mmCIF file of C-alpha atoms in Angstrom:
data_model
loop_
_atom_site.group_PDB
_atom_site.id
_atom_site.type_symbol
_atom_site.label_atom_id
_atom_site.label_comp_id
_atom_site.label_asym_id
_atom_site.label_seq_id
_atom_site.Cartn_x
_atom_site.Cartn_y
_atom_site.Cartn_z
ATOM 1 C CA UNK E 1 -2.236 59.982 -3.442
ATOM 2 C CA UNK E 2 0.723 60.137 -5.760
ATOM 3 C CA UNK E 3 0.803 57.887 -8.796
ATOM 4 C CA UNK E 4 3.835 55.632 -8.920
ATOM 5 C CA UNK E 5 3.617 54.785 -12.588
ATOM 6 C CA UNK E 6 1.249 55.871 -15.340
ATOM 7 C CA UNK E 7 2.179 53.442 -18.099
ATOM 8 C CA UNK E 8 2.813 50.210 -16.281
ATOM 9 C CA UNK E 9 1.373 46.859 -17.328
ATOM 10 C CA UNK E 10 -1.804 46.442 -15.341
ATOM 11 C CA UNK E 11 -3.479 43.383 -13.896
ATOM 12 C CA UNK E 12 -7.084 43.794 -12.830
ATOM 13 C CA UNK E 13 -8.602 41.134 -10.588
ATOM 14 C CA UNK E 14 -11.815 40.672 -8.675
ATOM 15 C CA UNK E 15 -11.577 40.866 -4.910
ATOM 16 C CA UNK E 16 -11.275 37.350 -3.538
ATOM 17 C CA UNK E 17 -9.688 35.911 -6.677
ATOM 18 C CA UNK E 18 -6.073 34.825 -6.914
ATOM 19 C CA UNK E 19 -3.544 37.095 -8.641
ATOM 20 C CA UNK E 20 -0.488 36.044 -10.590
ATOM 21 C CA UNK E 21 2.165 38.617 -11.418
ATOM 22 C CA UNK E 22 4.939 37.575 -13.750
ATOM 23 C CA UNK E 23 8.516 38.685 -14.216
ATOM 24 C CA UNK E 24 11.225 37.667 -16.647
ATOM 25 C CA UNK E 25 14.907 38.100 -15.909
ATOM 26 C CA UNK E 26 17.802 37.930 -18.310
ATOM 27 C CA UNK E 27 20.953 37.432 -16.273
ATOM 28 C CA UNK E 28 21.897 33.812 -15.670
ATOM 29 C CA UNK E 29 24.231 34.965 -12.906
ATOM 30 C CA UNK E 30 21.323 36.153 -10.786
ATOM 31 C CA UNK E 31 21.110 34.074 -7.651
ATOM 32 C CA UNK E 32 18.591 35.770 -5.460
ATOM 33 C CA UNK E 33 15.196 37.204 -6.322
ATOM 34 C CA UNK E 34 12.907 39.467 -4.369
ATOM 35 C CA UNK E 35 9.381 40.849 -4.758
ATOM 36 C CA UNK E 36 8.521 44.345 -3.571
ATOM 37 C CA UNK E 37 5.163 46.081 -3.254
ATOM 38 C CA UNK E 38 4.872 49.837 -3.727
ATOM 39 C CA UNK E 39 1.702 51.626 -2.747
ATOM 40 C CA UNK E 40 0.910 55.055 -4.110
ATOM 41 C CA UNK E 41 3.073 57.723 -2.507
ATOM 42 C CA UNK E 42 5.174 55.274 -0.538
ATOM 43 C CA UNK E 43 8.510 53.539 -0.839
ATOM 44 C CA UNK E 44 8.765 49.880 -1.893
ATOM 45 C CA UNK E 45 8.050 47.272 0.750
ATOM 46 C CA UNK E 46 9.697 43.836 0.869
ATOM 47 C CA UNK E 47 7.249 40.977 0.346
ATOM 48 C CA UNK E 48 9.159 37.741 -0.148
ATOM 49 C CA UNK E 49 12.423 36.435 -1.538
ATOM 50 C CA UNK E 50 13.738 33.227 -3.056
ATOM 51 C CA UNK E 51 17.192 31.819 -3.685
ATOM 52 C CA UNK E 52 18.109 30.106 -6.916
ATOM 53 C CA UNK E 53 18.430 26.734 -5.191
ATOM 54 C CA UNK E 54 14.682 26.765 -4.621
ATOM 55 C CA UNK E 55 11.767 26.742 -7.061
ATOM 56 C CA UNK E 56 8.985 27.699 -4.663
ATOM 57 C CA UNK E 57 8.593 29.631 -1.458
ATOM 58 C CA UNK E 58 5.451 30.484 0.448
ATOM 59 C CA UNK E 59 4.560 33.297 2.775
ATOM 60 C CA UNK E 60 1.330 34.593 4.181
ATOM 61 C CA UNK E 61 -1.100 34.579 1.225
ATOM 62 C CA UNK E 62 1.835 34.866 -1.192
ATOM 63 C CA UNK E 63 3.827 32.285 -3.132
ATOM 64 C CA UNK E 64 6.840 32.925 -5.306
ATOM 65 C CA UNK E 65 7.737 30.495 -8.069
ATOM 66 C CA UNK E 66 11.097 30.429 -9.811
ATOM 67 C CA UNK E 67 11.736 28.728 -13.133
ATOM 68 C CA UNK E 68 15.429 29.012 -13.865
ATOM 69 C CA UNK E 69 15.139 27.150 -17.158
ATOM 70 C CA UNK E 70 13.108 29.921 -18.753
ATOM 71 C CA UNK E 71 14.316 32.667 -16.401
ATOM 72 C CA UNK E 72 10.858 33.388 -15.094
ATOM 73 C CA UNK E 73 9.607 34.468 -11.701
ATOM 74 C CA UNK E 74 6.018 34.795 -10.530
ATOM 75 C CA UNK E 75 4.221 36.096 -7.483
ATOM 76 C CA UNK E 76 0.914 34.537 -6.588
ATOM 77 C CA UNK E 77 -1.414 36.325 -4.191
ATOM 78 C CA UNK E 78 -4.236 34.255 -2.755
ATOM 79 C CA UNK E 79 -7.659 35.749 -2.070
ATOM 80 C CA UNK E 80 -6.685 39.203 -3.325
ATOM 81 C CA UNK E 81 -7.852 42.060 -1.139
ATOM 82 C CA UNK E 82 -8.317 45.793 -1.856
ATOM 83 C CA UNK E 83 -5.207 46.482 0.211
ATOM 84 C CA UNK E 84 -3.187 44.490 -2.306
ATOM 85 C CA UNK E 85 -3.701 47.209 -4.917
ATOM 86 C CA UNK E 86 -0.218 48.531 -5.644
ATOM 87 C CA UNK E 87 2.677 48.318 -8.079
ATOM 88 C CA UNK E 88 4.699 45.127 -7.738
ATOM 89 C CA UNK E 89 8.374 44.945 -8.671
ATOM 90 C CA UNK E 90 10.577 41.928 -9.027
ATOM 91 C CA UNK E 91 14.221 42.491 -8.198
ATOM 92 C CA UNK E 92 17.357 40.418 -8.532
ATOM 93 C CA UNK E 93 20.775 40.369 -7.024
ATOM 94 C CA UNK E 94 23.686 39.656 -9.298
ATOM 95 C CA UNK E 95 26.246 37.371 -7.766
ATOM 96 C CA UNK E 96 29.197 39.481 -8.755
ATOM 97 C CA UNK E 97 31.395 41.524 -6.471
ATOM 98 C CA UNK E 98 28.891 44.353 -6.084
ATOM 99 C CA UNK E 99 25.952 42.282 -4.827
ATOM 100 C CA UNK E 100 23.712 45.016 -6.230
ATOM 101 C CA UNK E 101 19.919 44.871 -6.002
ATOM 102 C CA UNK E 102 18.451 45.539 -9.469
ATOM 103 C CA UNK E 103 14.774 46.306 -9.853
ATOM 104 C CA UNK E 104 12.792 45.220 -12.883
ATOM 105 C CA UNK E 105 9.831 46.965 -14.419
ATOM 106 C CA UNK E 106 6.688 46.922 -12.346
ATOM 107 C CA UNK E 107 3.153 45.632 -12.711
ATOM 108 C CA UNK E 108 0.189 47.543 -11.378
ATOM 109 C CA UNK E 109 -2.371 45.385 -9.592
ATOM 110 C CA UNK E 110 -5.923 46.751 -9.422
ATOM 111 C CA UNK E 111 -8.424 44.972 -7.225
ATOM 112 C CA UNK E 112 -12.056 45.381 -8.223
ATOM 113 C CA UNK E 113 -14.598 45.333 -5.351
ATOM 114 C CA UNK L 1 7.805 50.066 14.170
ATOM 115 C CA UNK L 2 11.128 51.627 13.167
ATOM 116 C CA UNK L 3 11.133 53.483 9.872
ATOM 117 C CA UNK L 4 13.544 55.147 7.501
ATOM 118 C CA UNK L 5 13.028 58.900 7.725
ATOM 119 C CA UNK L 6 13.503 61.171 4.726
ATOM 120 C CA UNK L 7 13.153 64.892 4.193
ATOM 121 C CA UNK L 8 11.940 66.937 2.511
ATOM 122 C CA UNK L 9 8.941 65.010 1.269
ATOM 123 C CA UNK L 10 8.582 67.313 -1.729
ATOM 124 C CA UNK L 11 11.008 69.752 -3.321
ATOM 125 C CA UNK L 12 10.444 72.077 -6.247
ATOM 126 C CA UNK L 13 13.457 73.895 -7.602
ATOM 127 C CA UNK L 14 14.625 75.662 -10.697
ATOM 128 C CA UNK L 15 17.315 74.206 -12.894
ATOM 129 C CA UNK L 16 20.873 75.137 -11.950
ATOM 130 C CA UNK L 17 19.929 75.399 -8.279
ATOM 131 C CA UNK L 18 21.323 73.141 -5.567
ATOM 132 C CA UNK L 19 19.151 70.642 -3.704
ATOM 133 C CA UNK L 20 19.811 68.329 -0.796
ATOM 134 C CA UNK L 21 17.982 65.346 0.619
ATOM 135 C CA UNK L 22 18.416 63.855 4.058
ATOM 136 C CA UNK L 23 17.933 60.309 5.261
ATOM 137 C CA UNK L 24 17.959 58.734 8.715
ATOM 138 C CA UNK L 25 18.050 54.928 8.477
ATOM 139 C CA UNK L 26 16.633 52.444 10.927
ATOM 140 C CA UNK L 27 18.788 52.348 14.042
ATOM 141 C CA UNK L 28 21.431 49.652 13.813
ATOM 142 C CA UNK L 29 21.303 49.331 10.044
ATOM 143 C CA UNK L 30 24.850 49.666 8.792
ATOM 144 C CA UNK L 31 23.991 49.606 5.094
ATOM 145 C CA UNK L 32 22.328 52.612 3.509
ATOM 146 C CA UNK L 33 21.196 53.063 -0.090
ATOM 147 C CA UNK L 34 20.047 55.957 -2.239
ATOM 148 C CA UNK L 35 17.818 55.036 -5.178
ATOM 149 C CA UNK L 36 16.266 57.205 -7.867
ATOM 150 C CA UNK L 37 12.871 56.297 -9.248
ATOM 151 C CA UNK L 38 11.571 57.913 -12.415
ATOM 152 C CA UNK L 39 7.820 57.783 -12.820
ATOM 153 C CA UNK L 40 6.746 54.471 -14.290
ATOM 154 C CA UNK L 41 10.044 52.717 -13.651
ATOM 155 C CA UNK L 42 11.678 50.648 -10.966
ATOM 156 C CA UNK L 43 14.144 52.231 -8.539
ATOM 157 C CA UNK L 44 17.740 52.584 -9.732
ATOM 158 C CA UNK L 45 20.616 52.401 -7.273
ATOM 159 C CA UNK L 46 22.671 55.591 -7.068
ATOM 160 C CA UNK L 47 24.938 54.869 -4.118
ATOM 161 C CA UNK L 48 25.385 52.283 -1.386
ATOM 162 C CA UNK L 49 27.154 52.850 1.936
ATOM 163 C CA UNK L 50 28.476 50.367 4.426
ATOM 164 C CA UNK L 51 28.838 52.406 7.615
ATOM 165 C CA UNK L 52 30.540 55.590 6.384
ATOM 166 C CA UNK L 53 32.212 54.007 3.367
ATOM 167 C CA UNK L 54 30.904 54.018 -0.190
ATOM 168 C CA UNK L 55 30.476 50.456 -1.446
ATOM 169 C CA UNK L 56 29.016 51.253 -4.860
ATOM 170 C CA UNK L 57 28.524 54.598 -6.594
ATOM 171 C CA UNK L 58 28.940 53.404 -10.162
ATOM 172 C CA UNK L 59 25.559 54.845 -11.236
ATOM 173 C CA UNK L 60 25.944 58.160 -9.424
ATOM 174 C CA UNK L 61 26.451 61.093 -11.857
ATOM 175 C CA UNK L 62 29.456 62.407 -10.006
ATOM 176 C CA UNK L 63 29.710 65.646 -11.949
ATOM 177 C CA UNK L 64 26.597 66.910 -10.179
ATOM 178 C CA UNK L 65 25.625 64.409 -7.498
ATOM 179 C CA UNK L 66 27.340 63.795 -4.197
ATOM 180 C CA UNK L 67 26.465 61.678 -1.191
ATOM 181 C CA UNK L 68 27.918 61.433 2.245
ATOM 182 C CA UNK L 69 27.391 59.521 5.450
ATOM 183 C CA UNK L 70 30.011 61.093 7.659
ATOM 184 C CA UNK L 71 29.270 59.380 10.966
ATOM 185 C CA UNK L 72 27.895 56.193 9.504
ATOM 186 C CA UNK L 73 24.337 57.010 10.543
ATOM 187 C CA UNK L 74 22.332 59.596 8.620
ATOM 188 C CA UNK L 75 23.116 60.555 5.049
ATOM 189 C CA UNK L 76 22.761 63.468 2.655
ATOM 190 C CA UNK L 77 22.369 63.341 -1.111
ATOM 191 C CA UNK L 78 23.126 66.577 -2.950
ATOM 192 C CA UNK L 79 22.539 67.679 -6.524
ATOM 193 C CA UNK L 80 24.299 70.753 -7.861
ATOM 194 C CA UNK L 81 23.298 72.055 -10.303
ATOM 195 C CA UNK L 82 19.912 70.444 -10.762
ATOM 196 C CA UNK L 83 18.787 69.664 -14.308
ATOM 197 C CA UNK L 84 15.314 69.062 -15.715
ATOM 198 C CA UNK L 85 16.072 65.351 -16.084
ATOM 199 C CA UNK L 86 16.694 65.034 -12.359
ATOM 200 C CA UNK L 87 12.984 65.237 -11.648
ATOM 201 C CA UNK L 88 12.240 61.959 -9.883
ATOM 202 C CA UNK L 89 11.576 60.326 -6.536
ATOM 203 C CA UNK L 90 14.711 59.901 -4.445
ATOM 204 C CA UNK L 91 14.389 56.927 -2.154
ATOM 205 C CA UNK L 92 16.573 56.084 0.789
ATOM 206 C CA UNK L 93 16.724 52.546 2.156
ATOM 207 C CA UNK L 94 18.623 50.709 4.839
ATOM 208 C CA UNK L 95 19.319 47.108 5.681
ATOM 209 C CA UNK L 96 20.612 45.208 8.648
ATOM 210 C CA UNK L 97 22.929 43.073 6.551
ATOM 211 C CA UNK L 98 25.120 44.142 3.647
ATOM 212 C CA UNK L 99 24.344 41.324 1.224
ATOM 213 C CA UNK L 100 20.593 41.146 1.465
ATOM 214 C CA UNK L 101 17.595 41.782 -0.712
ATOM 215 C CA UNK L 102 15.476 42.870 2.239
ATOM 216 C CA UNK L 103 15.730 46.632 2.179
ATOM 217 C CA UNK L 104 13.602 48.997 4.240
ATOM 218 C CA UNK L 105 12.640 52.057 2.232
ATOM 219 C CA UNK L 106 11.609 55.499 3.342
ATOM 220 C CA UNK L 107 8.693 57.313 1.746
ATOM 221 C CA UNK L 108 10.988 59.199 -0.587
ATOM 222 C CA UNK L 109 11.658 62.787 -1.579
ATOM 223 C CA UNK L 110 9.855 63.904 -4.729
ATOM 224 C CA UNK L 111 11.968 66.370 -6.728
ATOM 225 C CA UNK L 112 10.534 68.558 -9.462
ATOM 226 C CA UNK L 113 12.987 70.674 -11.457
ATOM 227 C CA UNK L 114 11.446 73.541 -13.418
#
């Protein structure tokens, strides 16, 4: 398969453990945050989103936490599986006229069997 | 499950040549996006369409890049002439709503400029 990123921060976890991927954002005007998963050789895939009026949102095996005070976002994956191995990107939407989706830098998650 | 279709999957070209990428969004999705992803980085928006109209092309290098979506369905992204720095993955995405963070991406077109 094709490598998405060769020099990304990497998180290595044991299969079955919980994973926490962190993301910092800088723009106070950001109102909407999204996590994407990108497997090798594929396009990004939407995982979960959160609005700025919330501090936590849960999905299937995933939880996103938002701390607006320190401009920090995290994605928690419960009971990490080999299929979770991928690059994870946080993204934000600026609440200006363009409503543009801006991707941050990614984190590579490696799941050890 | 409906998918965003892109072609070609891979393209190798020499600098100064012209290249074109095609995208067919999910049926019914009025918003279409072209992103460029350099290895090791997150995708960067090049152009966004709402139906056949350009909503945002502020990051599109207009001296060499052009994009069109004539009938508001499929879209073409063209580069002429290609430069070495254009080597990247070109991703097309579509969404049902205009102001959403839930985009559906295709598998991308990998461009290598020699």
